[in-house]
Amino acid sequence: MTEPRQRPRRGQGELEALVLSALREADGPVTAGWVQERLGGDLAYTTVITILTRLLGKGAVTRERVGRSFAWTPAADEAGLAARKMRKVLDAESDRGAVLASFLTGLGPDDERLLRDLLDQAHGEGED
């Protein structure tokens, strides 16, 4: 008798990334059942709900009541989510100046130039 083959465990955050990707493909707010179907029905409904609830706690998704369930929407695009993660890390440190200085010294010339341009644009918009 052969043993059933087990699927390899997914990496940490991989399920969250899959769920967020599915939400971004939607035309609007969707149910957990829709997300489950979009992911191929491979995950239990309760697992999808757990992942969505964790993402809600992280501020990565929003939800609105629709009848007796919820409709879910990504809170931001990928760039917005990455920026949120960066702010969260920065907010957790006591010496923000040191963290930012270390970040800046690690940037390549192109990224440094882009950051300077973005800062100039932000300051220019604030002067109107």
JSON list of C-alpha atoms in Angstrom, two decimals:
[
{"chain": "A", "resi": 1, "resn": "MET", "atom": "CA", "xyz": [0.00, 0.00, 0.00]},
{"chain": "A", "resi": 2, "resn": "THR", "atom": "CA", "xyz": [1.41, 3.39, -0.94]},
{"chain": "A", "resi": 3, "resn": "GLU", "atom": "CA", "xyz": [1.22, 6.33, 1.41]},
{"chain": "A", "resi": 4, "resn": "PRO", "atom": "CA", "xyz": [-0.61, 9.44, 0.22]},
{"chain": "A", "resi": 5, "resn": "ARG", "atom": "CA", "xyz": [1.78, 12.09, -1.05]},
{"chain": "A", "resi": 6, "resn": "GLN", "atom": "CA", "xyz": [1.85, 15.16, 1.10]},
{"chain": "A", "resi": 7, "resn": "ARG", "atom": "CA", "xyz": [2.10, 18.57, -0.46]},
{"chain": "A", "resi": 8, "resn": "PRO", "atom": "CA", "xyz": [5.14, 20.54, 0.64]},
{"chain": "A", "resi": 9, "resn": "ARG", "atom": "CA", "xyz": [4.30, 23.16, 3.25]},
{"chain": "A", "resi": 10, "resn": "ARG", "atom": "CA", "xyz": [3.97, 26.66, 1.93]},
{"chain": "A", "resi": 11, "resn": "GLY", "atom": "CA", "xyz": [6.43, 29.26, 3.10]},
{"chain": "A", "resi": 12, "resn": "GLN", "atom": "CA", "xyz": [5.50, 31.85, 5.69]},
{"chain": "A", "resi": 13, "resn": "GLY", "atom": "CA", "xyz": [3.43, 34.58, 4.09]},
{"chain": "A", "resi": 14, "resn": "GLU", "atom": "CA", "xyz": [2.93, 32.65, 0.86]},
{"chain": "A", "resi": 15, "resn": "LEU", "atom": "CA", "xyz": [-0.77, 32.08, 1.50]},
{"chain": "A", "resi": 16, "resn": "GLU", "atom": "CA", "xyz": [-1.25, 35.74, 2.39]},
{"chain": "A", "resi": 17, "resn": "ALA", "atom": "CA", "xyz": [0.45, 36.72, -0.86]},
{"chain": "A", "resi": 18, "resn": "LEU", "atom": "CA", "xyz": [-1.77, 34.34, -2.85]},
{"chain": "A", "resi": 19, "resn": "VAL", "atom": "CA", "xyz": [-4.92, 35.71, -1.22]},
{"chain": "A", "resi": 20, "resn": "LEU", "atom": "CA", "xyz": [-3.84, 39.33, -1.80]},
{"chain": "A", "resi": 21, "resn": "SER", "atom": "CA", "xyz": [-3.04, 38.52, -5.42]},
{"chain": "A", "resi": 22, "resn": "ALA", "atom": "CA", "xyz": [-6.51, 37.04, -5.89]},
{"chain": "A", "resi": 23, "resn": "LEU", "atom": "CA", "xyz": [-8.13, 40.11, -4.31]},
{"chain": "A", "resi": 24, "resn": "ARG", "atom": "CA", "xyz": [-6.18, 42.42, -6.64]},
{"chain": "A", "resi": 25, "resn": "GLU", "atom": "CA", "xyz": [-7.51, 40.52, -9.66]},
{"chain": "A", "resi": 26, "resn": "ALA", "atom": "CA", "xyz": [-11.12, 41.06, -8.57]},
{"chain": "A", "resi": 27, "resn": "ASP", "atom": "CA", "xyz": [-13.23, 43.81, -10.10]},
{"chain": "A", "resi": 28, "resn": "GLY", "atom": "CA", "xyz": [-14.43, 44.89, -6.66]},
{"chain": "A", "resi": 29, "resn": "PRO", "atom": "CA", "xyz": [-15.14, 43.53, -3.19]},
{"chain": "A", "resi": 30, "resn": "VAL", "atom": "CA", "xyz": [-15.40, 39.72, -3.13]},
{"chain": "A", "resi": 31, "resn": "THR", "atom": "CA", "xyz": [-16.38, 37.03, -0.67]},
{"chain": "A", "resi": 32, "resn": "ALA", "atom": "CA", "xyz": [-14.08, 34.51, 0.96]},
{"chain": "A", "resi": 33, "resn": "GLY", "atom": "CA", "xyz": [-15.80, 31.84, -1.14]},
{"chain": "A", "resi": 34, "resn": "TRP", "atom": "CA", "xyz": [-14.79, 33.70, -4.30]},
{"chain": "A", "resi": 35, "resn": "VAL", "atom": "CA", "xyz": [-11.18, 33.86, -3.07]},
{"chain": "A", "resi": 36, "resn": "GLN", "atom": "CA", "xyz": [-11.27, 30.13, -2.27]},
{"chain": "A", "resi": 37, "resn": "GLU", "atom": "CA", "xyz": [-12.54, 29.32, -5.77]},
{"chain": "A", "resi": 38, "resn": "ARG", "atom": "CA", "xyz": [-9.99, 31.66, -7.37]},
{"chain": "A", "resi": 39, "resn": "LEU", "atom": "CA", "xyz": [-7.20, 29.78, -5.59]},
{"chain": "A", "resi": 40, "resn": "GLY", "atom": "CA", "xyz": [-8.49, 26.52, -7.03]},
{"chain": "A", "resi": 41, "resn": "GLY", "atom": "CA", "xyz": [-10.52, 25.36, -4.04]},
{"chain": "A", "resi": 42, "resn": "ASP", "atom": "CA", "xyz": [-7.30, 23.89, -2.67]},
{"chain": "A", "resi": 43, "resn": "LEU", "atom": "CA", "xyz": [-7.69, 25.63, 0.68]},
{"chain": "A", "resi": 44, "resn": "ALA", "atom": "CA", "xyz": [-10.41, 25.05, 3.24]},
{"chain": "A", "resi": 45, "resn": "TYR", "atom": "CA", "xyz": [-12.90, 27.89, 3.55]},
{"chain": "A", "resi": 46, "resn": "THR", "atom": "CA", "xyz": [-11.92, 28.34, 7.20]},
{"chain": "A", "resi": 47, "resn": "THR", "atom": "CA", "xyz": [-8.27, 28.72, 6.17]},
{"chain": "A", "resi": 48, "resn": "VAL", "atom": "CA", "xyz": [-9.20, 31.47, 3.71]},
{"chain": "A", "resi": 49, "resn": "ILE", "atom": "CA", "xyz": [-11.20, 33.25, 6.44]},
{"chain": "A", "resi": 50, "resn": "THR", "atom": "CA", "xyz": [-8.24, 32.96, 8.83]},
{"chain": "A", "resi": 51, "resn": "ILE", "atom": "CA", "xyz": [-5.85, 34.44, 6.25]},
{"chain": "A", "resi": 52, "resn": "LEU", "atom": "CA", "xyz": [-8.25, 37.29, 5.42]},
{"chain": "A", "resi": 53, "resn": "THR", "atom": "CA", "xyz": [-8.71, 38.05, 9.13]},
{"chain": "A", "resi": 54, "resn": "ARG", "atom": "CA", "xyz": [-4.94, 38.16, 9.63]},
{"chain": "A", "resi": 55, "resn": "LEU", "atom": "CA", "xyz": [-4.59, 40.48, 6.65]},
{"chain": "A", "resi": 56, "resn": "LEU", "atom": "CA", "xyz": [-7.35, 42.68, 8.11]},
{"chain": "A", "resi": 57, "resn": "GLY", "atom": "CA", "xyz": [-5.39, 42.90, 11.37]},
{"chain": "A", "resi": 58, "resn": "LYS", "atom": "CA", "xyz": [-2.30, 43.97, 9.41]},
{"chain": "A", "resi": 59, "resn": "GLY", "atom": "CA", "xyz": [-4.27, 46.64, 7.56]},
{"chain": "A", "resi": 60, "resn": "ALA", "atom": "CA", "xyz": [-3.68, 44.93, 4.22]},
{"chain": "A", "resi": 61, "resn": "VAL", "atom": "CA", "xyz": [-7.39, 44.39, 3.45]},
{"chain": "A", "resi": 62, "resn": "THR", "atom": "CA", "xyz": [-10.71, 45.97, 4.31]},
{"chain": "A", "resi": 63, "resn": "ARG", "atom": "CA", "xyz": [-14.10, 44.33, 4.60]},
{"chain": "A", "resi": 64, "resn": "GLU", "atom": "CA", "xyz": [-17.70, 45.40, 4.40]},
{"chain": "A", "resi": 65, "resn": "ARG", "atom": "CA", "xyz": [-20.78, 43.57, 5.59]},
{"chain": "A", "resi": 66, "resn": "VAL", "atom": "CA", "xyz": [-22.82, 42.05, 2.77]},
{"chain": "A", "resi": 67, "resn": "GLY", "atom": "CA", "xyz": [-25.80, 40.15, 4.09]},
{"chain": "A", "resi": 68, "resn": "ARG", "atom": "CA", "xyz": [-24.55, 37.64, 6.64]},
{"chain": "A", "resi": 69, "resn": "SER", "atom": "CA", "xyz": [-20.94, 37.60, 5.39]},
{"chain": "A", "resi": 70, "resn": "PHE", "atom": "CA", "xyz": [-18.24, 40.03, 4.36]},
{"chain": "A", "resi": 71, "resn": "ALA", "atom": "CA", "xyz": [-16.87, 41.29, 1.06]},
{"chain": "A", "resi": 72, "resn": "TRP", "atom": "CA", "xyz": [-13.10, 41.81, 1.06]},
{"chain": "A", "resi": 73, "resn": "THR", "atom": "CA", "xyz": [-10.93, 44.35, -0.78]},
{"chain": "A", "resi": 74, "resn": "PRO", "atom": "CA", "xyz": [-7.17, 44.98, -0.75]},
{"chain": "A", "resi": 75, "resn": "ALA", "atom": "CA", "xyz": [-6.42, 48.14, 1.25]},
{"chain": "A", "resi": 76, "resn": "ALA", "atom": "CA", "xyz": [-3.68, 49.27, -1.14]},
{"chain": "A", "resi": 77, "resn": "ASP", "atom": "CA", "xyz": [-1.74, 48.22, -4.18]},
{"chain": "A", "resi": 78, "resn": "GLU", "atom": "CA", "xyz": [1.57, 46.37, -3.85]},
{"chain": "A", "resi": 79, "resn": "ALA", "atom": "CA", "xyz": [3.58, 49.58, -3.55]},
{"chain": "A", "resi": 80, "resn": "GLY", "atom": "CA", "xyz": [1.26, 50.85, -0.83]},
{"chain": "A", "resi": 81, "resn": "LEU", "atom": "CA", "xyz": [1.57, 47.59, 1.11]},
{"chain": "A", "resi": 82, "resn": "ALA", "atom": "CA", "xyz": [5.36, 47.67, 0.85]},
{"chain": "A", "resi": 83, "resn": "ALA", "atom": "CA", "xyz": [5.39, 51.28, 2.07]},
{"chain": "A", "resi": 84, "resn": "ARG", "atom": "CA", "xyz": [3.16, 50.30, 5.00]},
{"chain": "A", "resi": 85, "resn": "LYS", "atom": "CA", "xyz": [5.62, 47.54, 5.95]},
{"chain": "A", "resi": 86, "resn": "MET", "atom": "CA", "xyz": [8.52, 49.99, 5.75]},
{"chain": "A", "resi": 87, "resn": "ARG", "atom": "CA", "xyz": [6.73, 52.48, 8.00]},
{"chain": "A", "resi": 88, "resn": "LYS", "atom": "CA", "xyz": [5.89, 49.73, 10.48]},
{"chain": "A", "resi": 89, "resn": "VAL", "atom": "CA", "xyz": [9.57, 48.75, 10.74]},
{"chain": "A", "resi": 90, "resn": "LEU", "atom": "CA", "xyz": [10.61, 52.39, 11.08]},
{"chain": "A", "resi": 91, "resn": "ASP", "atom": "CA", "xyz": [7.98, 53.05, 13.75]},
{"chain": "A", "resi": 92, "resn": "ALA", "atom": "CA", "xyz": [9.26, 50.09, 15.79]},
{"chain": "A", "resi": 93, "resn": "GLU", "atom": "CA", "xyz": [12.76, 51.58, 16.12]},
{"chain": "A", "resi": 94, "resn": "SER", "atom": "CA", "xyz": [13.71, 54.15, 18.74]},
{"chain": "A", "resi": 95, "resn": "ASP", "atom": "CA", "xyz": [16.35, 55.94, 16.64]},
{"chain": "A", "resi": 96, "resn": "ARG", "atom": "CA", "xyz": [14.54, 56.82, 13.42]},
{"chain": "A", "resi": 97, "resn": "GLY", "atom": "CA", "xyz": [17.43, 59.00, 12.23]},
{"chain": "A", "resi": 98, "resn": "ALA", "atom": "CA", "xyz": [19.90, 56.13, 12.48]},
{"chain": "A", "resi": 99, "resn": "VAL", "atom": "CA", "xyz": [17.55, 53.75, 10.67]},
{"chain": "A", "resi": 100, "resn": "LEU", "atom": "CA", "xyz": [16.93, 56.24, 7.85]},
{"chain": "A", "resi": 101, "resn": "ALA", "atom": "CA", "xyz": [20.63, 57.09, 7.58]},
{"chain": "A", "resi": 102, "resn": "SER", "atom": "CA", "xyz": [21.50, 53.40, 7.34]},
{"chain": "A", "resi": 103, "resn": "PHE", "atom": "CA", "xyz": [18.80, 52.91, 4.74]},
{"chain": "A", "resi": 104, "resn": "LEU", "atom": "CA", "xyz": [20.10, 55.81, 2.65]},
{"chain": "A", "resi": 105, "resn": "THR", "atom": "CA", "xyz": [23.70, 54.64, 2.73]},
{"chain": "A", "resi": 106, "resn": "GLY", "atom": "CA", "xyz": [22.56, 51.27, 1.40]},
{"chain": "A", "resi": 107, "resn": "LEU", "atom": "CA", "xyz": [20.85, 52.74, -1.66]},
{"chain": "A", "resi": 108, "resn": "GLY", "atom": "CA", "xyz": [22.44, 52.60, -5.06]},
{"chain": "A", "resi": 109, "resn": "PRO", "atom": "CA", "xyz": [22.95, 55.81, -7.05]},
{"chain": "A", "resi": 110, "resn": "ASP", "atom": "CA", "xyz": [19.79, 55.33, -9.13]},
{"chain": "A", "resi": 111, "resn": "ASP", "atom": "CA", "xyz": [17.59, 54.73, -6.09]},
{"chain": "A", "resi": 112, "resn": "GLU", "atom": "CA", "xyz": [19.17, 57.65, -4.26]},
{"chain": "A", "resi": 113, "resn": "ARG", "atom": "CA", "xyz": [18.49, 59.93, -7.23]},
{"chain": "A", "resi": 114, "resn": "LEU", "atom": "CA", "xyz": [14.90, 58.68, -7.43]},
{"chain": "A", "resi": 115, "resn": "LEU", "atom": "CA", "xyz": [14.38, 59.30, -3.72]},
{"chain": "A", "resi": 116, "resn": "ARG", "atom": "CA", "xyz": [15.79, 62.83, -4.05]},
{"chain": "A", "resi": 117, "resn": "ASP", "atom": "CA", "xyz": [13.47, 63.53, -6.99]},
{"chain": "A", "resi": 118, "resn": "LEU", "atom": "CA", "xyz": [10.46, 62.23, -5.05]},
{"chain": "A", "resi": 119, "resn": "LEU", "atom": "CA", "xyz": [11.36, 64.35, -2.02]},
{"chain": "A", "resi": 120, "resn": "ASP", "atom": "CA", "xyz": [11.76, 67.43, -4.23]},
{"chain": "A", "resi": 121, "resn": "GLN", "atom": "CA", "xyz": [8.35, 66.77, -5.80]},
{"chain": "A", "resi": 122, "resn": "ALA", "atom": "CA", "xyz": [6.75, 66.34, -2.37]},
{"chain": "A", "resi": 123, "resn": "HIS", "atom": "CA", "xyz": [8.26, 69.60, -1.12]},
{"chain": "A", "resi": 124, "resn": "GLY", "atom": "CA", "xyz": [7.23, 71.40, -4.30]},
{"chain": "A", "resi": 125, "resn": "GLU", "atom": "CA", "xyz": [3.61, 70.26, -3.93]},
{"chain": "A", "resi": 126, "resn": "GLY", "atom": "CA", "xyz": [3.51, 71.47, -0.35]},
{"chain": "A", "resi": 127, "resn": "GLU", "atom": "CA", "xyz": [4.55, 75.03, -1.32]},
{"chain": "A", "resi": 128, "resn": "ASP", "atom": "CA", "xyz": [1.41, 75.85, -3.35]}
]
